[in-house]
Coordinates of C-alpha atoms in Angstrom, one line a residue:
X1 CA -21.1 265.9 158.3
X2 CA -20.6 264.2 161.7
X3 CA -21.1 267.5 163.4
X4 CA -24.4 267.8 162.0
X5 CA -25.8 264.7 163.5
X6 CA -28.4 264.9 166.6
X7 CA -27.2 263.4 169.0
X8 CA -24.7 266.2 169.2
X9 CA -26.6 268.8 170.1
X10 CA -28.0 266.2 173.3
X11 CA -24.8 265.8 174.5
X12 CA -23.7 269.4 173.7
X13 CA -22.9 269.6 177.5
X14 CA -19.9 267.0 177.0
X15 CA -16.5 268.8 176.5
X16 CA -13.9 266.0 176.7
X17 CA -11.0 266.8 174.0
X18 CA -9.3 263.3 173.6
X19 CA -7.1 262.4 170.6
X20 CA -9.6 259.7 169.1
X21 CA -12.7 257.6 169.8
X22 CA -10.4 255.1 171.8
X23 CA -9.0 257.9 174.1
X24 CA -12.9 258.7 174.5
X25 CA -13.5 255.1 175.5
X26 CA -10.6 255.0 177.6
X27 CA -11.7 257.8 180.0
X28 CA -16.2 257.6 179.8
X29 CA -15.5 255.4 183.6
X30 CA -13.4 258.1 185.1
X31 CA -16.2 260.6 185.1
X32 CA -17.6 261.5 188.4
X33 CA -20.5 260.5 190.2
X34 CA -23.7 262.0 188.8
X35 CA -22.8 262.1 185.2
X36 CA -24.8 259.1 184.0
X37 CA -26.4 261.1 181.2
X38 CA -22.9 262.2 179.9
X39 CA -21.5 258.9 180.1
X40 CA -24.4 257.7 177.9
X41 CA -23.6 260.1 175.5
X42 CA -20.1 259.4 175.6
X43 CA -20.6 256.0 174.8
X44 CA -23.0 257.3 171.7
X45 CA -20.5 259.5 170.1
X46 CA -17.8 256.6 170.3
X47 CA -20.1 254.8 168.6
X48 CA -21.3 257.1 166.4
X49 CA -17.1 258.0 165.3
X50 CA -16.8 254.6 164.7
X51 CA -20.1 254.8 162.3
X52 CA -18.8 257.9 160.6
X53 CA -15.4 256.1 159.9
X54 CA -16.8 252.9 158.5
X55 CA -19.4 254.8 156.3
X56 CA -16.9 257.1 155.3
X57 CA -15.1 254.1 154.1
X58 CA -17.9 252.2 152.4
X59 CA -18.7 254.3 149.8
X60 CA -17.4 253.7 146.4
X61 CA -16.5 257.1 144.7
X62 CA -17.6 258.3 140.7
X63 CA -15.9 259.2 137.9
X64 CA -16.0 260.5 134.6
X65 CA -15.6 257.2 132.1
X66 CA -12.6 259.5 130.8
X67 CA -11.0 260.0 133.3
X68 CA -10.0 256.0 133.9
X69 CA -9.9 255.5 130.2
X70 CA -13.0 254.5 129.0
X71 CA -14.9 255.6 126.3
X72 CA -18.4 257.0 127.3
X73 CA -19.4 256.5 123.4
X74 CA -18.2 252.9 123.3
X75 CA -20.1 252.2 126.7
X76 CA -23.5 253.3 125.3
X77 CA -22.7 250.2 123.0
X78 CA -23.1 248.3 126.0
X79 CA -25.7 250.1 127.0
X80 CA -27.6 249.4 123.6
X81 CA -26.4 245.6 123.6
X82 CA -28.2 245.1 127.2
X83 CA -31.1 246.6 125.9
X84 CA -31.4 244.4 122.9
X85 CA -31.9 241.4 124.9
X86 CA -34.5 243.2 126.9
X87 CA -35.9 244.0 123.4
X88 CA -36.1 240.5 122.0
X89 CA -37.2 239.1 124.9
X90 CA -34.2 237.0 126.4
X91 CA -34.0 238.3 130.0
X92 CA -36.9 240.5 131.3
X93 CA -34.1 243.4 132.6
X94 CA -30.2 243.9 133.1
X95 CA -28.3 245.6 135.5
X96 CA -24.8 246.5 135.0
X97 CA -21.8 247.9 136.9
X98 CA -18.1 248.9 135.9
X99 CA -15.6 250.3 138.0
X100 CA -11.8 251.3 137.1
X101 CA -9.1 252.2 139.1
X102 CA -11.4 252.6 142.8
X103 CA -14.2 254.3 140.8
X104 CA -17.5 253.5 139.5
X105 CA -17.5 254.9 136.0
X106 CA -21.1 252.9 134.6
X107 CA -24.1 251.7 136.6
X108 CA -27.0 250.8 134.2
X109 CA -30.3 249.0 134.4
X110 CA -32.9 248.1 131.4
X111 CA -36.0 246.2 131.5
X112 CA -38.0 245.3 133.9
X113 CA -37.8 244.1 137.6
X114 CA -41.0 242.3 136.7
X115 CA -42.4 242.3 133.8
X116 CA -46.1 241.5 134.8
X117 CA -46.3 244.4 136.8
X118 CA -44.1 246.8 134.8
X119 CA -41.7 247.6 137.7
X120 CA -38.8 248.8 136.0
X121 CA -35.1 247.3 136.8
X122 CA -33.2 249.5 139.1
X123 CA -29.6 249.9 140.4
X124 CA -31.1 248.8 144.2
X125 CA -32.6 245.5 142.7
X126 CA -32.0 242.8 144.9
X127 CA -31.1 239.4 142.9
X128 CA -30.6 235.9 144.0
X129 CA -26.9 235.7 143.4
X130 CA -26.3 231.7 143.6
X131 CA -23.4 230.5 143.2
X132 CA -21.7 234.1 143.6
X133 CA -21.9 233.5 147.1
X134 CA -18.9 231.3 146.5
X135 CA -16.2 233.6 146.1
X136 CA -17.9 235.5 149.8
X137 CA -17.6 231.6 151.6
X138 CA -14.1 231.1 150.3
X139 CA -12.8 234.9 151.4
X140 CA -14.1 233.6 155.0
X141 CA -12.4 230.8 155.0
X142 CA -9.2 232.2 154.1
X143 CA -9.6 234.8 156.8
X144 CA -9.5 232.1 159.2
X145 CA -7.0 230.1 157.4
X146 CA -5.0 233.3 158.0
X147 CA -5.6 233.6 162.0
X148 CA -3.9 230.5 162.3
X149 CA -7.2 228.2 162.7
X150 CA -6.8 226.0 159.9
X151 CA -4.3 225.1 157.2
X152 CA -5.0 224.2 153.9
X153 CA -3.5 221.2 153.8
X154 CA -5.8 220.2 156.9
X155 CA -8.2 217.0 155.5
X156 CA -11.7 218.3 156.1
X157 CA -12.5 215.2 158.3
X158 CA -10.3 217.0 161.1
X159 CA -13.6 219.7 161.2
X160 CA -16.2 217.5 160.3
X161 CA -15.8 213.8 161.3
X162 CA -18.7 212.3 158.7
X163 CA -15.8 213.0 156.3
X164 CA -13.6 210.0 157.3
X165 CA -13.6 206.7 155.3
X166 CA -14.8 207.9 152.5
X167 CA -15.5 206.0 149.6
X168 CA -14.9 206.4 145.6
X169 CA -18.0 205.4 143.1
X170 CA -16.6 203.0 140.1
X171 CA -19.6 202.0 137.9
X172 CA -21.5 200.1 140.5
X173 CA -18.8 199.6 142.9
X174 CA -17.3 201.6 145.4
X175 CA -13.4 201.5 146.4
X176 CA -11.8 203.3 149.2
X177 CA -10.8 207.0 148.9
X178 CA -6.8 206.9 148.2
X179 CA -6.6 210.0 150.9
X180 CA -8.6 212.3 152.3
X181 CA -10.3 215.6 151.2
X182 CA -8.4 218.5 152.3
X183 CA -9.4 222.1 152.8
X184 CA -7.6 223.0 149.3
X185 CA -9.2 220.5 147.3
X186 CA -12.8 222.0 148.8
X187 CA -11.9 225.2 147.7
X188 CA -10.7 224.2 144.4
X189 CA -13.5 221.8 143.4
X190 CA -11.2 219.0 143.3
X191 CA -12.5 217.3 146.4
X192 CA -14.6 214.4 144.5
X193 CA -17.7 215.5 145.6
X194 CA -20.6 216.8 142.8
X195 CA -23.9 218.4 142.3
X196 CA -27.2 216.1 142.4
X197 CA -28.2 218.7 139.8
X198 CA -24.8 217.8 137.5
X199 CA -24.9 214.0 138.4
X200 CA -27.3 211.6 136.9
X201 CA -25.2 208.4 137.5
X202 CA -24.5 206.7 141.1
X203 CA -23.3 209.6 143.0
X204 CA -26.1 211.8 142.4
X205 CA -28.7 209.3 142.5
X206 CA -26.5 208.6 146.2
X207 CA -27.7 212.5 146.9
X208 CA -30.8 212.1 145.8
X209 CA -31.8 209.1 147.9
X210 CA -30.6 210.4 151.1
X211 CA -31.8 214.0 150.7
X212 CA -29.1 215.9 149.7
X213 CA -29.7 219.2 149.0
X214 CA -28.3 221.5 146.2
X215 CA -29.0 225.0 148.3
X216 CA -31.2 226.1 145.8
X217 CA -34.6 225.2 147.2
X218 CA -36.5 225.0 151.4
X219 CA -34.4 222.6 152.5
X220 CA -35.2 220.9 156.5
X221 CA -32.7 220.9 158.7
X222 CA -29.0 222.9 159.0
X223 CA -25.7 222.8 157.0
X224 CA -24.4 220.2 159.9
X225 CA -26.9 217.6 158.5
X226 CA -27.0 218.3 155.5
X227 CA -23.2 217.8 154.7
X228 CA -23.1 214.9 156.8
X229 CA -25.6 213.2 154.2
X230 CA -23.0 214.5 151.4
X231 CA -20.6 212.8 153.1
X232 CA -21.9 209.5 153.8
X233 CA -22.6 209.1 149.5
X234 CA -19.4 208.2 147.6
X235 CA -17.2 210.5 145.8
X236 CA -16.9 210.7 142.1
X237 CA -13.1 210.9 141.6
X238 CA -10.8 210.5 144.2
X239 CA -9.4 213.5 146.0
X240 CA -7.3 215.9 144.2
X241 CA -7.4 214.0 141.0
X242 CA -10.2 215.6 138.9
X243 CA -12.1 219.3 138.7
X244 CA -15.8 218.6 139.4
X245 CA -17.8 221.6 139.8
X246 CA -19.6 220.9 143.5
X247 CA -21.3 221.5 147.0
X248 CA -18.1 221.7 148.4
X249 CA -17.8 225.6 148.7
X250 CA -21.6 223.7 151.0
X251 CA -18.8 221.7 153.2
X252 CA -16.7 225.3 153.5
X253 CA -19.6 227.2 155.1
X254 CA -19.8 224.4 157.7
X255 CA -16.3 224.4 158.5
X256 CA -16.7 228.1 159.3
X257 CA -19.1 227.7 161.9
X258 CA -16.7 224.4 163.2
X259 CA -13.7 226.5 163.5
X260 CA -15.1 230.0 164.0
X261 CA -17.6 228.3 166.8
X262 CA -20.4 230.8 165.3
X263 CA -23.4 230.4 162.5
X264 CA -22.6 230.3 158.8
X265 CA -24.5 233.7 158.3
X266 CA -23.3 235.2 161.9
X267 CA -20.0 235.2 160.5
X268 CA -20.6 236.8 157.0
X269 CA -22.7 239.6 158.1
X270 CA -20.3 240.6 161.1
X271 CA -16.6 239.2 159.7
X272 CA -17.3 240.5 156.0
X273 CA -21.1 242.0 155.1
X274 CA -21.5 244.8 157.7
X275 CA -17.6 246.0 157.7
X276 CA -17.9 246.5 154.0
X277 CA -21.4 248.1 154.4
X278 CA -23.0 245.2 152.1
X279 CA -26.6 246.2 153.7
X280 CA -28.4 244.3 151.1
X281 CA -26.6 240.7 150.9
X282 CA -28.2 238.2 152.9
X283 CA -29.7 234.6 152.8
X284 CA -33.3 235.9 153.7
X285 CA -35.5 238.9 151.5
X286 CA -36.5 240.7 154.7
X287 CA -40.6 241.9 154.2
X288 CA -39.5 245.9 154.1
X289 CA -37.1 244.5 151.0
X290 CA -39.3 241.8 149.4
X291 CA -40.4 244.4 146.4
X292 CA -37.1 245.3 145.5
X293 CA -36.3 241.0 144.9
X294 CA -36.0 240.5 141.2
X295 CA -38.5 237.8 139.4
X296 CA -36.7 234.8 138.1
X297 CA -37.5 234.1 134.4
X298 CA -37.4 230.6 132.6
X299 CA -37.5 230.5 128.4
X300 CA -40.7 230.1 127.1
X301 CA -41.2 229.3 122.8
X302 CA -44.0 231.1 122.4
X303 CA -43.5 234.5 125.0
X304 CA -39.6 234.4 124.6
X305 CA -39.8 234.3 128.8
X306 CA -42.2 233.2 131.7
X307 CA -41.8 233.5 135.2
X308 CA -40.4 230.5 136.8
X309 CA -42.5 228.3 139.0
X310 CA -42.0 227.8 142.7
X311 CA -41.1 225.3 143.0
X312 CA -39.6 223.8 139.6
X313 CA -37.8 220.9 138.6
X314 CA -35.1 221.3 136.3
X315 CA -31.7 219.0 135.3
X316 CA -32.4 216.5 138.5
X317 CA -33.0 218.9 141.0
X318 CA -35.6 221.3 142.5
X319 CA -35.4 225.4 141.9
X320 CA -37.6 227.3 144.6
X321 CA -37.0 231.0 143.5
X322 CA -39.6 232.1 145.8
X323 CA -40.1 229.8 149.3
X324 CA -36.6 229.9 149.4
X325 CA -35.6 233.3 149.8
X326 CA -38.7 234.3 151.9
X327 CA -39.1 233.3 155.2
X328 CA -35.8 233.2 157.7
X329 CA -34.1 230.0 157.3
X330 CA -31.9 227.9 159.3
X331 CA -30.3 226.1 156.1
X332 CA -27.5 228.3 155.0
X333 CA -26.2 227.5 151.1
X334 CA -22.7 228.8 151.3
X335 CA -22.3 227.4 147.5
X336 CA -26.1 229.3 146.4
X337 CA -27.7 231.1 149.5
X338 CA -27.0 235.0 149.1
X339 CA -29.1 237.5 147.7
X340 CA -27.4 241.1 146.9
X341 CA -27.4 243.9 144.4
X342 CA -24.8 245.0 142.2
X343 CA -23.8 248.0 144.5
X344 CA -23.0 246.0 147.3
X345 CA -21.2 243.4 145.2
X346 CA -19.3 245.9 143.9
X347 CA -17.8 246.2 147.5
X348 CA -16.8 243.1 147.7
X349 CA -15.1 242.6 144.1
X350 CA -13.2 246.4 144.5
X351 CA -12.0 244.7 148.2
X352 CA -9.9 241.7 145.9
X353 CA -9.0 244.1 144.0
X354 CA -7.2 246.0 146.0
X355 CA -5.7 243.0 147.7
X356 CA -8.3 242.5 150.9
X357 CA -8.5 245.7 151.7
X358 CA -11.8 248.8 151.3
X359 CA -11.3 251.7 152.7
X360 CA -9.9 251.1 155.9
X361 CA -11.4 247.6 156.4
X362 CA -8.8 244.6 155.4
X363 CA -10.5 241.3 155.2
X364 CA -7.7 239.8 153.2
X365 CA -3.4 240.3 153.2
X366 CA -2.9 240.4 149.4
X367 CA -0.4 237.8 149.5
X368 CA -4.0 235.8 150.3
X369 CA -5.9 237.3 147.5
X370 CA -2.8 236.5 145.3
X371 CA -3.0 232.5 146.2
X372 CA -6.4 232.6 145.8
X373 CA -6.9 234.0 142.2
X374 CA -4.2 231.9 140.7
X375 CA -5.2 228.8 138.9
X376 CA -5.1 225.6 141.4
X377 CA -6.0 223.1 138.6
X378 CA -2.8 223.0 136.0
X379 CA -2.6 219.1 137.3
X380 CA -5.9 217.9 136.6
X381 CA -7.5 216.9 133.0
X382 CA -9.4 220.5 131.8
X383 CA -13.4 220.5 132.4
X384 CA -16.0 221.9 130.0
X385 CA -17.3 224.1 132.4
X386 CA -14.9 225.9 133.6
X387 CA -14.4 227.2 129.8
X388 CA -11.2 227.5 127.2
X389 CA -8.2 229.0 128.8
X390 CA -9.6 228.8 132.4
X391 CA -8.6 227.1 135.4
X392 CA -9.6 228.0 139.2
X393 CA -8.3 229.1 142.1
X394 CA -9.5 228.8 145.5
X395 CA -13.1 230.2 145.0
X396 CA -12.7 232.0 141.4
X397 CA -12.1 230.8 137.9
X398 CA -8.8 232.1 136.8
X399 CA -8.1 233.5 132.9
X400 CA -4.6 231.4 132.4
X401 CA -4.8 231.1 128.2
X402 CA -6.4 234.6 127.0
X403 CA -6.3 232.8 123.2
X404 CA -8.1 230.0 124.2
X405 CA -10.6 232.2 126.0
X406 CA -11.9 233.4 122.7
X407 CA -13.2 236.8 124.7
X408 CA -11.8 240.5 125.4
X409 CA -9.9 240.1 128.9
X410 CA -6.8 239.4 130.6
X411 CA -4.5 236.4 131.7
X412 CA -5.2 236.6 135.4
X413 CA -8.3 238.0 135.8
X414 CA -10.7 236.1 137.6
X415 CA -14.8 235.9 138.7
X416 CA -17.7 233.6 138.7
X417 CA -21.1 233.8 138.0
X418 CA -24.7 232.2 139.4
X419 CA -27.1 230.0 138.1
X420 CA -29.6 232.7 137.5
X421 CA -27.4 234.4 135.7
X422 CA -25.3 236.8 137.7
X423 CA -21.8 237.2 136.7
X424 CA -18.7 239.4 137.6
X425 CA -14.8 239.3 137.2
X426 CA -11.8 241.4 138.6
X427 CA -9.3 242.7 136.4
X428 CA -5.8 243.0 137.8
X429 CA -3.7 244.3 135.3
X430 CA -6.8 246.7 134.3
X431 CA -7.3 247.6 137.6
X432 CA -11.2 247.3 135.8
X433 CA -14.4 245.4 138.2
X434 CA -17.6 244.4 135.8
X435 CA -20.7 243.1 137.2
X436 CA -23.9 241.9 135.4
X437 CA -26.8 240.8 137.1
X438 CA -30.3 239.2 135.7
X439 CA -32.6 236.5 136.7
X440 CA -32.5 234.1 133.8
X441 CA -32.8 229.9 134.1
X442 CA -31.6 228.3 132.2
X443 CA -28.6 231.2 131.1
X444 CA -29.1 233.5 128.2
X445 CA -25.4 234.4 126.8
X446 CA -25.5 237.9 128.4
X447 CA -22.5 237.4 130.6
X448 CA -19.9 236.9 127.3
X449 CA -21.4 239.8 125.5
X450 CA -21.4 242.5 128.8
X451 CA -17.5 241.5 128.7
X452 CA -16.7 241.6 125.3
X453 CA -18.6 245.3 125.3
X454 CA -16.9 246.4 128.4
X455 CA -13.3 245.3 127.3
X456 CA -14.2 247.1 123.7
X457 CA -14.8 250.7 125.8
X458 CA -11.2 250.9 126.9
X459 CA -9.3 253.5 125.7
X460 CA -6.2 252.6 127.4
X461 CA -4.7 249.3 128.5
X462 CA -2.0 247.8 130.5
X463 CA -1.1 245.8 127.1
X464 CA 0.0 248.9 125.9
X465 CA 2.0 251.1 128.3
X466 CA 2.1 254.2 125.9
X467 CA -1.8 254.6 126.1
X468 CA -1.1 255.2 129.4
X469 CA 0.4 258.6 129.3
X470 CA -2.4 259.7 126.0
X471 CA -4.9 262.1 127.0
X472 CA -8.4 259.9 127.0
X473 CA -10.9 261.5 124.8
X474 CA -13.5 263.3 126.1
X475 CA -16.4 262.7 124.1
X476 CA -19.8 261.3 125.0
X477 CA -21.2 261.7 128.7
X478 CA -19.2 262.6 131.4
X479 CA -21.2 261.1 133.8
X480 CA -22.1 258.0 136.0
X481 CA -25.6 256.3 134.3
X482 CA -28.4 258.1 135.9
X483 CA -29.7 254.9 137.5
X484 CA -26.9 254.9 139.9
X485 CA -28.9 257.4 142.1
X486 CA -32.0 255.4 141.4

């Protein structure tokens, strides 16, 4: 395939036979005088090997469902599942992914992009993952946490200075915080800090006053100034005491620039988005992309669904689905910024899964992923939202009690979903990835169902080691869902 590019038949007069691309590099400045346009394309095909190798590695194979041990019958029940929510008008259109063992075995889309204009859903469709991007923030944390930069341990206010003297809300007192928020407790939720959006007493009314913004609509100014107003409103708990879900994964994506000493997006499209080949993940819709981005849909009584306004005002805080994601921005949400589709998603989930590493790109040492997907919250009173059987890790809610979960799963997998309606979750012990992704606010109950349907397809399961060695049946399709190639 590389052979076949063009610019090898420009530099077809270059004849150097080195080992690899870095032997290439190493001798392009001792060619003679006179050579300029061979040293140009010297430095092109060390580029271009270096391409070849990272695209080579990007690309997430196929497989026949039956060949990992899934049932192609039993997924056309998920198939028909997604399809009667399109049907009775719940979500205008669903996209959904599964992947076993390294290989994508399901992509499928129903519905409608945008339902005004009939555009039909598609495997490329760009959606406005939310709070997704918070799993993304944390991985870049952690990388630097691993390069020595920053312990967790470390109290924020060591990176970010506003953070110093904080104080706890009590009715309507304050009292001083007993210690400081440390990098752990920010990557936990545990830090005492909340969501103006979740917070209709002191604290959010504190955020509300002074501007604090929840990432989800235009918002002036950077990430600097906008966690320094979080900063300077009071806490709701004190540090480490209580899980309150938050914009501190908001406070991580500043510390990144702090310690990294480069932009909030800078580092996610070099460190993690373009070594992973997640082409589509950004905070801004580019124009050449804009038709591909996915219409947000509210409820209606009468329609069953409406397009959401831009802006709208829901549960004390402003939504702009469109504004938002439109024009390049200097406001970087690393809670609810990213847009992506489920393809390049699936990148990023499949690198957890196999322990930081895709292809031959390691973000992560799997020790890392393994601290990070355990349950961090055994020591705090349980919260509502993070479900029965749940507790979270640093950046993922963790299955600890599968009983309690009342779902299909597995103690120790792990995921989160956006406040759209984008969900995903990694399954160890299944060595299984599923990904759903709609535009949906407030939350239709597609997530629990896409689970439930995906867990029911398996035809073996680590549970029970003698499926393992069974031959899988073979009926049904044999193939990846057509819109895969869409």
């Amino acid at each position: 395939m590389l052979a076949r590019h063009p610019i090898f038949f420009v530099c077809s007069g270059f004849r150097g036979e080195f080992a690899d691309a870095r032997d290439w590099s190493r001798n392009i400045e001792d060619m003679p005088p006179g050579r300029s346009v061979m040293k140009r394309c010297a430095h092109a095909l060390v580029l271009l090997v270096f391409l070849g190798r990272g695209l080579a590695a990007q690309q997430l194979p196929t497989a026949p469902p039956a060949s990992v041990g899934i049932s192609s019958e039993r997924l056309e029940r998920m198939h028909r599942g997604m399809q009667a929510f399109v049907d009775r008008r719940e979500v205008a259109g669903i996209v959904t992914l599964v992947a076993r063992e390294g290989k994508i075995v399901d992509v499928h889309a129903v519905g409608f992009q945008d339902v005004e204009s009939r555009k039909p859903m598609r495997a490329d469709t760009i959606f406005r993952i939310a709070s997704m991007s918070k799993p993304i923030t944390s991985v870049a944390v952690m990388m630097l946490y691993e390069e020595g930069k920053l312990l967790l341990t470390d109290p924020i206010s060591k990176y970010i200075p506003s953070f110093r003297n904080q104080r706890v809300a009590t009715g309507t007192a304050t009292e001083p915080a007993r210690r400081d928020i440390n990098i752990r407790d920010l990557l936990s939720h545990r830090s005492g800090l909340s969501y103006g959006f979740l917070d209709d007493g002191p604290v959010g009314n504190a955020y509300r006053a002074t501007g604090v913004s929840d990432g989800l609509t235009v918002t002036n100014g950077t990430i600097a100034e906008n966690v320094d107003r979080l900063a300077a409103a009071p806490l709701v708990s004190q540090p480490g005491t209580e899980w309150h879900y938050s914009l501190s994964t908001d406070v991580l994506g500043r510390l990144v620039e702090v310690v990294s000493a480069m932009p909030f997006d800078a580092f996610l499209r070099e460190r993690i988005f373009t070594p992973l080949g997640m082409t589509d993940t950004s905070f801004d819709v580019p124009d050449a992309k804009w038709s591909r981005l996915a219409t947000v849909y509210s409820p209606d009584r009468s329609s069953g669904i409406r397009p959401m306004k831009d802006p709208e005002t829901f549960l004390n805080t402003v939504m702009s689905p469109i504004a938002y994601y439109k024009s390049p921005k200097r406001y970087f949400s690393g809670g609810a910024g990213l847009t992506s589709t489920i393809h390049d998603y699936a990148r990023f989930a499949e690198t957890l899964l196999n322990g930081g590493t895709f292809g031959n790109v390691r973000l992560l040492s799997p020790k890392t992923v393994e601290l990070m997907t355990l349950s961090h919250t055994a020591d705090v009173p349980p919260s509502p939202l993070l479900g029965g059987g749940g507790g979270f890790g640093l950046g993922f809610l963790v299955t600890t009690d599968l009983a309690r979960s009342q779902t299909l799963g597995s103690v120790g997998m792990y995921g989160w979903s956006g406040i759209y309606g984008t969900n995903f979750w990694v399954d160890p012990k299944e060595h299984l990835i599923g990904i759903m992704m709609v535009q949906l606010f407030p939350g239709a109950t597609v997530s629990s169902s896409f689970q439930m349907l995906v867990y029911q397809a398996l035809t073996r399961s680590d549970y029970f080691p003698a499926l393992r060695t069974s031959q899988p049946s073979a009926g049904g399709r044999q193939s990846v869902s057509g819109a895969a190639s869409r």
